[in-house]
Amino acid sequence: MPPGAPYPPPQPYGQQYPAQYRTPQAQFGQPAYGQPGTFQPAPGYPPGGPRRGSPLRSLLLGIVLVVGIGVFAISLMHYLSGGADGDDIATSPGGVQTTTAPAPQPTVKVPAPDSDPPQIPQPKTFDQAEQWLVSNPVYQQAALVPTDCPVPGIDMRTAPVGELTTHLNELTACLWRVWSGPLEAAGYQLPRPPVTVYTQPITTGCGKLDEVNAVYCAADQRIYYAKPLWKIFPADQQTLPFVVESIIAHEFGHTIQARTGILISSMAFEQNASDSEAKIFSRRLEVQADCLAGTFTASVGPSSGLSDGDLANLRDVFYSLGDDVLSGQANIQGDHGLGRSRKAWFTTGQRNALIGTCNTYTAAKSSVR
């Protein structure tokens, strides 16, 4: 797609819920939206939204969550070569500062990837959906930082599909180790999602995926990664340590959101909001996944041989995935967040083990712009 061209129209994905859960599927087109206003989470979350306590008449099944690059062609690569400005959180002289807090250790062995997981939690009312977004029990939990789970390096450009598939599925074992304890302590299940690496458009539970994409599909609870994805990064980021792992950590962040009810609650409000408010809900969902990805990198970084410099480089990678950087439009109202916002939330995750610090649903709209 040439720079400045209109985004493709939203595409429907997947099947529908039975009975009351019949709605269009999630989208990853990025039409323009108006300026956001001031976020006031309660009462009546969001302002002008559904009546509190009213039943949820429609929720999404085939929700597809992408890292923010699926709708952009390789021709946009040159936009990624700019500097990573907008670091909203200063780097300390000693590097990343994480808040180490006790987190429950997994009580069972790491499970195999689950191809038939239980259904994701579904709120019954908008009041319950609001509670899951702003005061979810998982926010009271903390990830185990650091976690002794070494992740070997891999060259995402040259690794054969089979090797990359094995690597990313082994990576989810470390992701499960970091996140299963907090989720279980909050009363949730965390099946381990399979990862599929593909080289051409692929049909999933969420429909057909592009050749260049990274996706969590809630319809089949799987993660999909396109082998050519490395091409969208600037040359100086393509060989950095832990880039592909951080992308999968973002998609696993959507897994966490799905398993805690955050994902489907957010999408329910998004569908019932105005166009501008819907875009803000989408960004809250995406930068929260960025934040969780940041926590994971800090957790396994020491055992994986990542230096403070390596972790700082990953912040610039997430800056490069901003709506403005990818599109070349500085004032775009996208659905994933500006580079500075994505970098700031990723950095927040790197510096904090408490999951509540990734609560983007009570944050100011300006912080998820």
Tab-separated table of C-alpha atoms in Angstrom:
chain	number	residue	atom	x	y	z
A	1	MET	CA	0.000	0.000	0.000
A	2	PRO	CA	1.537	3.359	-0.952
A	3	PRO	CA	2.210	5.886	1.828
A	4	GLY	CA	-0.785	8.074	2.552
A	5	ALA	CA	-3.269	5.706	0.887
A	6	PRO	CA	-6.603	5.089	2.667
A	7	TYR	CA	-6.663	2.104	4.974
A	8	PRO	CA	-8.558	-0.949	3.730
A	9	PRO	CA	-12.146	-1.280	4.955
A	10	PRO	CA	-12.704	-3.339	8.093
A	11	GLN	CA	-13.149	-7.037	7.431
A	12	PRO	CA	-15.432	-9.426	9.374
A	13	TYR	CA	-13.879	-12.462	10.973
A	14	GLY	CA	-14.980	-15.814	12.254
A	15	GLN	CA	-18.279	-17.213	13.388
A	16	GLN	CA	-20.864	-15.826	15.767
A	17	TYR	CA	-21.974	-16.603	19.266
A	18	PRO	CA	-25.258	-18.443	19.597
A	19	ALA	CA	-28.359	-16.787	21.036
A	20	GLN	CA	-27.694	-13.278	22.356
A	21	TYR	CA	-23.999	-13.209	21.411
A	22	ARG	CA	-24.420	-12.337	17.730
A	23	THR	CA	-22.396	-9.409	16.498
A	24	PRO	CA	-19.998	-8.436	13.745
A	25	GLN	CA	-16.438	-9.523	14.279
A	26	ALA	CA	-13.490	-7.407	15.318
A	27	GLN	CA	-11.734	-5.390	12.706
A	28	PHE	CA	-8.264	-4.285	11.929
A	29	GLY	CA	-8.847	-1.534	9.444
A	30	GLN	CA	-7.869	1.897	10.738
A	31	PRO	CA	-10.275	4.617	9.557
A	32	ALA	CA	-9.739	8.134	10.890
A	33	TYR	CA	-11.532	9.205	14.050
A	34	GLY	CA	-12.025	12.492	15.831
A	35	GLN	CA	-10.100	13.911	18.761
A	36	PRO	CA	-10.554	12.067	22.059
A	37	GLY	CA	-11.977	13.874	25.031
A	38	THR	CA	-11.530	13.442	28.771
A	39	PHE	CA	-11.945	9.916	30.104
A	40	GLN	CA	-14.341	9.508	33.012
A	41	PRO	CA	-14.741	5.834	33.847
A	42	ALA	CA	-17.749	6.055	36.157
A	43	PRO	CA	-20.648	6.377	36.498
A	44	GLY	CA	-22.049	5.230	33.165
A	45	TYR	CA	-18.798	3.839	31.728
A	46	PRO	CA	-18.118	5.324	29.204
A	47	PRO	CA	-20.131	8.591	29.153
A	48	GLY	CA	-23.077	8.015	26.849
A	49	GLY	CA	-22.443	4.285	26.911
A	50	PRO	CA	-24.815	1.429	27.723
A	51	ARG	CA	-27.044	1.634	30.762
A	52	ARG	CA	-25.263	0.290	33.829
A	53	GLY	CA	-26.496	-3.171	34.742
A	54	SER	CA	-28.112	-3.742	31.374
A	55	PRO	CA	-27.595	-7.188	29.816
A	56	LEU	CA	-24.959	-7.660	27.183
A	57	ARG	CA	-26.974	-8.404	24.089
A	58	SER	CA	-23.936	-8.871	21.888
A	59	LEU	CA	-20.332	-9.888	22.341
A	60	LEU	CA	-17.552	-10.921	20.001
A	61	LEU	CA	-16.291	-14.432	19.333
A	62	GLY	CA	-13.905	-14.126	16.408
A	63	ILE	CA	-11.875	-11.341	17.963
A	64	VAL	CA	-8.548	-10.832	16.271
A	65	LEU	CA	-5.889	-8.794	18.036
A	66	VAL	CA	-2.847	-7.731	16.072
A	67	VAL	CA	0.397	-6.128	17.079
A	68	GLY	CA	-0.412	-3.129	14.935
A	69	ILE	CA	1.254	-3.941	11.667
A	70	GLY	CA	-1.113	-6.231	9.817
A	71	VAL	CA	-2.767	-3.638	7.593
A	72	PHE	CA	0.449	-2.034	6.403
A	73	ALA	CA	2.385	-3.058	3.319
A	74	ILE	CA	6.122	-3.471	3.173
A	75	SER	CA	6.268	-0.197	1.269
A	76	LEU	CA	5.868	1.581	4.619
A	77	MET	CA	9.208	0.284	5.865
A	78	HIS	CA	10.992	3.557	5.267
A	79	TYR	CA	8.707	5.286	7.754
A	80	LEU	CA	10.168	3.080	10.456
A	81	SER	CA	13.697	4.364	10.018
A	82	GLY	CA	13.121	7.569	11.998
A	83	GLY	CA	14.250	8.194	15.583
A	84	ALA	CA	12.333	6.900	18.571
A	85	ASP	CA	11.206	10.149	20.134
A	86	GLY	CA	8.581	10.516	22.809
A	87	ASP	CA	10.040	8.501	25.668
A	88	ASP	CA	7.487	9.457	28.301
A	89	ILE	CA	9.315	7.606	31.065
A	90	ALA	CA	12.920	8.503	31.746
A	91	THR	CA	15.506	5.761	31.831
A	92	SER	CA	17.339	5.472	35.120
A	93	PRO	CA	21.152	5.367	35.113
A	94	GLY	CA	21.042	1.779	36.333
A	95	GLY	CA	18.744	0.658	33.526
A	96	VAL	CA	15.272	-0.774	33.860
A	97	GLN	CA	13.745	-0.549	37.314
A	98	THR	CA	11.273	-3.319	38.050
A	99	THR	CA	9.108	-3.553	41.108
A	100	THR	CA	9.775	-7.023	42.407
A	101	ALA	CA	6.723	-8.344	44.223
A	102	PRO	CA	5.822	-11.859	45.302
A	103	ALA	CA	3.766	-13.789	42.789
A	104	PRO	CA	2.304	-17.268	43.180
A	105	GLN	CA	4.447	-19.922	41.556
A	106	PRO	CA	2.730	-22.346	39.168
A	107	THR	CA	1.620	-25.387	41.141
A	108	VAL	CA	1.780	-27.764	38.180
A	109	LYS	CA	4.195	-28.483	35.394
A	110	VAL	CA	4.060	-26.290	32.312
A	111	PRO	CA	1.225	-27.728	30.213
A	112	ALA	CA	1.503	-28.547	26.553
A	113	PRO	CA	-0.009	-26.052	24.091
A	114	ASP	CA	-3.768	-26.425	24.387
A	115	SER	CA	-5.617	-26.861	21.089
A	116	ASP	CA	-8.991	-27.274	22.837
A	117	PRO	CA	-9.056	-24.703	25.665
A	118	PRO	CA	-12.112	-23.796	27.749
A	119	GLN	CA	-14.193	-20.844	26.611
A	120	ILE	CA	-13.035	-17.378	27.526
A	121	PRO	CA	-14.973	-15.631	30.328
A	122	GLN	CA	-18.014	-13.637	29.199
A	123	PRO	CA	-19.573	-10.855	31.288
A	124	LYS	CA	-23.339	-11.027	31.594
A	125	THR	CA	-23.949	-7.283	32.028
A	126	PHE	CA	-22.209	-4.049	31.178
A	127	ASP	CA	-21.845	-3.443	34.899
A	128	GLN	CA	-19.836	-6.647	35.214
A	129	ALA	CA	-17.868	-5.780	32.077
A	130	GLU	CA	-16.955	-2.414	33.582
A	131	GLN	CA	-15.789	-4.096	36.775
A	132	TRP	CA	-13.573	-6.482	34.820
A	133	LEU	CA	-11.991	-3.557	32.986
A	134	VAL	CA	-11.337	-1.087	35.807
A	135	SER	CA	-10.987	-3.299	38.914
A	136	ASN	CA	-10.189	-6.764	37.644
A	137	PRO	CA	-8.871	-9.102	40.365
A	138	VAL	CA	-5.777	-9.741	38.251
A	139	TYR	CA	-4.706	-6.121	38.806
A	140	GLN	CA	-3.986	-7.015	42.432
A	141	GLN	CA	-1.491	-9.671	41.404
A	142	ALA	CA	2.166	-9.370	40.451
A	143	ALA	CA	4.308	-11.196	37.962
A	144	LEU	CA	7.377	-13.010	39.211
A	145	VAL	CA	10.275	-10.716	38.303
A	146	PRO	CA	12.760	-12.083	37.578
A	147	THR	CA	11.786	-15.557	36.347
A	148	ASP	CA	14.520	-18.109	35.690
A	149	CYS	CA	13.422	-19.126	32.219
A	150	PRO	CA	16.211	-18.676	29.661
A	151	VAL	CA	15.068	-17.958	26.100
A	152	PRO	CA	17.737	-18.782	23.495
A	153	GLY	CA	18.431	-16.311	20.730
A	154	ILE	CA	17.195	-16.785	17.183
A	155	ASP	CA	17.547	-14.880	13.923
A	156	MET	CA	13.968	-14.142	12.906
A	157	ARG	CA	15.113	-13.322	9.370
A	158	THR	CA	16.875	-16.569	8.527
A	159	ALA	CA	15.404	-19.206	10.852
A	160	PRO	CA	13.477	-21.875	8.903
A	161	VAL	CA	9.753	-22.047	9.561
A	162	GLY	CA	10.069	-25.273	11.554
A	163	GLU	CA	12.815	-23.892	13.770
A	164	LEU	CA	10.932	-20.635	14.344
A	165	THR	CA	7.732	-22.540	15.125
A	166	THR	CA	9.524	-24.639	17.730
A	167	HIS	CA	11.204	-21.563	19.203
A	168	LEU	CA	7.988	-19.581	19.593
A	169	ASN	CA	6.070	-22.504	21.046
A	170	GLU	CA	8.852	-23.022	23.575
A	171	LEU	CA	8.668	-19.298	24.305
A	172	THR	CA	5.035	-19.693	25.392
A	173	ALA	CA	6.255	-22.055	28.104
A	174	CYS	CA	8.188	-19.140	29.632
A	175	LEU	CA	5.230	-16.828	29.107
A	176	TRP	CA	3.006	-19.334	30.894
A	177	ARG	CA	5.471	-19.563	33.768
A	178	VAL	CA	5.462	-15.779	34.230
A	179	TRP	CA	1.690	-15.310	33.998
A	180	SER	CA	-0.018	-18.484	35.200
A	181	GLY	CA	0.586	-17.848	38.908
A	182	PRO	CA	-0.977	-14.365	38.975
A	183	LEU	CA	-3.956	-15.471	36.886
A	184	GLU	CA	-4.609	-18.556	38.990
A	185	ALA	CA	-4.391	-16.445	42.161
A	186	ALA	CA	-6.995	-14.087	40.673
A	187	GLY	CA	-9.317	-17.020	39.958
A	188	TYR	CA	-8.677	-17.479	36.238
A	189	GLN	CA	-7.415	-20.284	34.026
A	190	LEU	CA	-4.508	-19.820	31.634
A	191	PRO	CA	-4.351	-22.433	28.881
A	192	ARG	CA	-1.140	-22.296	26.880
A	193	PRO	CA	-1.949	-21.134	23.336
A	194	PRO	CA	-0.325	-22.832	20.339
A	195	VAL	CA	1.716	-20.658	17.961
A	196	THR	CA	1.459	-21.136	14.209
A	197	VAL	CA	4.113	-19.647	11.918
A	198	TYR	CA	2.895	-19.140	8.361
A	199	THR	CA	4.378	-17.913	5.084
A	200	GLN	CA	1.268	-17.134	3.045
A	201	PRO	CA	-2.286	-15.973	3.840
A	202	ILE	CA	-3.859	-18.392	6.267
A	203	THR	CA	-7.446	-19.117	7.292
A	204	THR	CA	-8.018	-19.229	11.050
A	205	GLY	CA	-10.914	-19.199	13.468
A	206	CYS	CA	-10.904	-15.427	12.941
A	207	GLY	CA	-10.890	-15.625	9.163
A	208	LYS	CA	-8.100	-15.055	6.667
A	209	LEU	CA	-4.905	-13.397	7.898
A	210	ASP	CA	-2.498	-11.315	5.839
A	211	GLU	CA	0.950	-12.449	4.762
A	212	VAL	CA	2.609	-9.948	7.118
A	213	ASN	CA	0.975	-10.075	10.508
A	214	ALA	CA	1.109	-11.180	14.130
A	215	VAL	CA	-2.239	-12.084	15.670
A	216	TYR	CA	-3.990	-13.476	18.708
A	217	CYS	CA	-7.315	-14.968	17.592
A	218	ALA	CA	-9.870	-15.296	20.379
A	219	ALA	CA	-12.108	-17.548	18.304
A	220	ASP	CA	-9.616	-20.434	18.427
A	221	GLN	CA	-7.355	-19.014	21.200
A	222	ARG	CA	-4.219	-19.364	19.092
A	223	ILE	CA	-1.362	-17.067	18.172
A	224	TYR	CA	-0.339	-16.654	14.538
A	225	TYR	CA	2.957	-15.213	13.335
A	226	ALA	CA	3.888	-14.447	9.728
A	227	LYS	CA	7.442	-15.465	8.874
A	228	PRO	CA	8.059	-12.336	6.699
A	229	LEU	CA	7.134	-10.011	9.572
A	230	TRP	CA	10.761	-9.062	10.182
A	231	LYS	CA	10.730	-7.041	6.953
A	232	ILE	CA	8.557	-4.294	8.421
A	233	PHE	CA	11.205	-3.340	10.952
A	234	PRO	CA	14.018	-0.909	10.113
A	235	ALA	CA	17.317	-2.588	9.312
A	236	ASP	CA	18.915	-1.680	12.631
A	237	GLN	CA	16.112	-3.441	14.550
A	238	GLN	CA	15.931	-6.627	12.515
A	239	THR	CA	18.896	-8.205	14.283
A	240	LEU	CA	18.244	-6.936	17.795
A	241	PRO	CA	17.800	-9.572	20.512
A	242	PHE	CA	14.264	-10.496	21.558
A	243	VAL	CA	12.286	-8.607	18.911
A	244	VAL	CA	10.192	-11.540	17.709
A	245	GLU	CA	9.821	-12.730	21.308
A	246	SER	CA	8.461	-9.318	22.352
A	247	ILE	CA	5.919	-9.414	19.541
A	248	ILE	CA	4.695	-12.820	20.725
A	249	ALA	CA	4.669	-11.473	24.300
A	250	HIS	CA	2.301	-8.732	23.102
A	251	GLU	CA	0.019	-11.334	21.530
A	252	PHE	CA	0.215	-13.386	24.722
A	253	GLY	CA	-0.865	-10.200	26.492
A	254	HIS	CA	-4.101	-10.497	24.527
A	255	THR	CA	-4.326	-14.086	25.758
A	256	ILE	CA	-4.168	-12.756	29.325
A	257	GLN	CA	-6.864	-10.212	28.508
A	258	ALA	CA	-9.047	-12.922	26.996
A	259	ARG	CA	-8.677	-15.286	29.936
A	260	THR	CA	-9.474	-12.540	32.499
A	261	GLY	CA	-12.547	-11.182	30.710
A	262	ILE	CA	-10.845	-7.891	29.854
A	263	LEU	CA	-10.758	-8.540	26.129
A	264	ILE	CA	-14.406	-9.355	25.571
A	265	SER	CA	-15.535	-6.660	28.032
A	266	SER	CA	-13.531	-4.030	26.199
A	267	MET	CA	-14.873	-5.163	22.845
A	268	ALA	CA	-18.447	-5.051	24.153
A	269	PHE	CA	-18.050	-1.417	25.167
A	270	GLU	CA	-16.204	-0.645	21.938
A	271	GLN	CA	-19.140	-1.914	19.880
A	272	ASN	CA	-21.601	0.229	21.809
A	273	ALA	CA	-19.518	3.413	21.757
A	274	SER	CA	-19.302	6.238	19.248
A	275	ASP	CA	-16.654	5.911	16.574
A	276	SER	CA	-14.187	8.125	18.426
A	277	GLU	CA	-14.752	6.399	21.776
A	278	ALA	CA	-14.509	2.965	20.129
A	279	LYS	CA	-11.057	3.837	18.839
A	280	ILE	CA	-9.976	4.766	22.354
A	281	PHE	CA	-11.180	1.436	23.725
A	282	SER	CA	-9.148	-0.317	21.032
A	283	ARG	CA	-6.036	1.620	22.012
A	284	ARG	CA	-6.545	0.854	25.708
A	285	LEU	CA	-6.638	-2.835	24.847
A	286	GLU	CA	-3.511	-2.664	22.675
A	287	VAL	CA	-1.253	-0.613	24.931
A	288	GLN	CA	-2.210	-2.802	27.874
A	289	ALA	CA	-0.852	-5.749	25.885
A	290	ASP	CA	2.291	-3.664	25.252
A	291	CYS	CA	2.630	-3.115	28.993
A	292	LEU	CA	2.302	-6.820	29.751
A	293	ALA	CA	4.881	-7.575	27.070
A	294	GLY	CA	7.252	-5.156	28.781
A	295	THR	CA	6.834	-6.957	32.102
A	296	PHE	CA	7.667	-10.260	30.451
A	297	THR	CA	10.891	-8.930	28.923
A	298	ALA	CA	12.011	-7.678	32.326
A	299	SER	CA	11.066	-10.982	33.947
A	300	VAL	CA	13.028	-13.323	31.661
A	301	GLY	CA	15.628	-10.782	30.550
A	302	PRO	CA	18.295	-11.669	33.135
A	303	SER	CA	18.093	-15.427	32.508
A	304	SER	CA	18.015	-14.823	28.744
A	305	GLY	CA	21.148	-12.685	28.757
A	306	LEU	CA	19.434	-9.388	27.920
A	307	SER	CA	21.342	-6.285	28.977
A	308	ASP	CA	19.830	-2.965	30.020
A	309	GLY	CA	20.694	-1.763	26.538
A	310	ASP	CA	18.833	-4.676	24.956
A	311	LEU	CA	15.739	-3.899	27.013
A	312	ALA	CA	15.971	-0.228	26.053
A	313	ASN	CA	16.205	-1.187	22.372
A	314	LEU	CA	12.940	-3.084	22.687
A	315	ARG	CA	11.225	0.121	23.802
A	316	ASP	CA	12.263	1.676	20.513
A	317	VAL	CA	10.875	-1.341	18.683
A	318	PHE	CA	7.450	-0.668	20.201
A	319	TYR	CA	7.779	2.997	19.320
A	320	SER	CA	8.283	1.878	15.726
A	321	LEU	CA	4.940	0.065	15.851
A	322	GLY	CA	3.009	3.261	16.613
A	323	ASP	CA	0.120	4.222	14.362
A	324	ASP	CA	1.854	7.481	13.495
A	325	VAL	CA	5.210	5.886	12.714
A	326	LEU	CA	3.760	3.115	10.574
A	327	SER	CA	1.430	5.400	8.633
A	328	GLY	CA	3.619	8.503	8.435
A	329	GLN	CA	0.665	10.567	9.738
A	330	ALA	CA	1.611	12.437	12.891
A	331	ASN	CA	-1.945	13.215	14.029
A	332	ILE	CA	-3.596	9.948	13.088
A	333	GLN	CA	-6.371	8.639	15.324
A	334	GLY	CA	-5.389	4.984	15.045
A	335	ASP	CA	-6.519	1.902	16.913
A	336	HIS	CA	-3.198	0.805	18.465
A	337	GLY	CA	-1.638	4.012	19.786
A	338	LEU	CA	1.029	6.512	18.829
A	339	GLY	CA	4.650	5.444	19.022
A	340	ARG	CA	5.244	7.475	22.167
A	341	SER	CA	2.254	5.860	23.905
A	342	ARG	CA	3.224	2.330	22.953
A	343	LYS	CA	6.787	2.922	24.093
A	344	ALA	CA	5.657	4.495	27.366
A	345	TRP	CA	3.342	1.612	28.280
A	346	PHE	CA	5.904	-1.010	27.279
A	347	THR	CA	8.423	0.783	29.508
A	348	THR	CA	5.900	0.912	32.360
A	349	GLY	CA	5.604	-2.847	32.135
A	350	GLN	CA	9.368	-3.285	32.149
A	351	ARG	CA	9.616	-1.283	35.361
A	352	ASN	CA	6.749	-2.761	37.318
A	353	ALA	CA	5.777	-6.272	38.335
A	354	LEU	CA	2.344	-5.297	39.687
A	355	ILE	CA	-0.184	-5.980	36.942
A	356	GLY	CA	-2.329	-3.078	38.119
A	357	THR	CA	0.245	-0.658	36.739
A	358	CYS	CA	-0.901	-1.880	33.302
A	359	ASN	CA	-4.505	-0.854	34.019
A	360	THR	CA	-5.035	1.321	30.956
A	361	TYR	CA	-8.784	1.510	31.552
A	362	THR	CA	-8.474	4.043	34.359
A	363	ALA	CA	-5.670	5.982	32.665
A	364	ALA	CA	-6.148	9.375	31.018
A	365	LYS	CA	-7.066	9.336	27.364
A	366	SER	CA	-3.964	11.337	26.606
A	367	SER	CA	-1.806	8.444	27.800
A	368	VAL	CA	-3.362	6.076	25.268
A	369	ARG	CA	-3.410	8.563	22.404
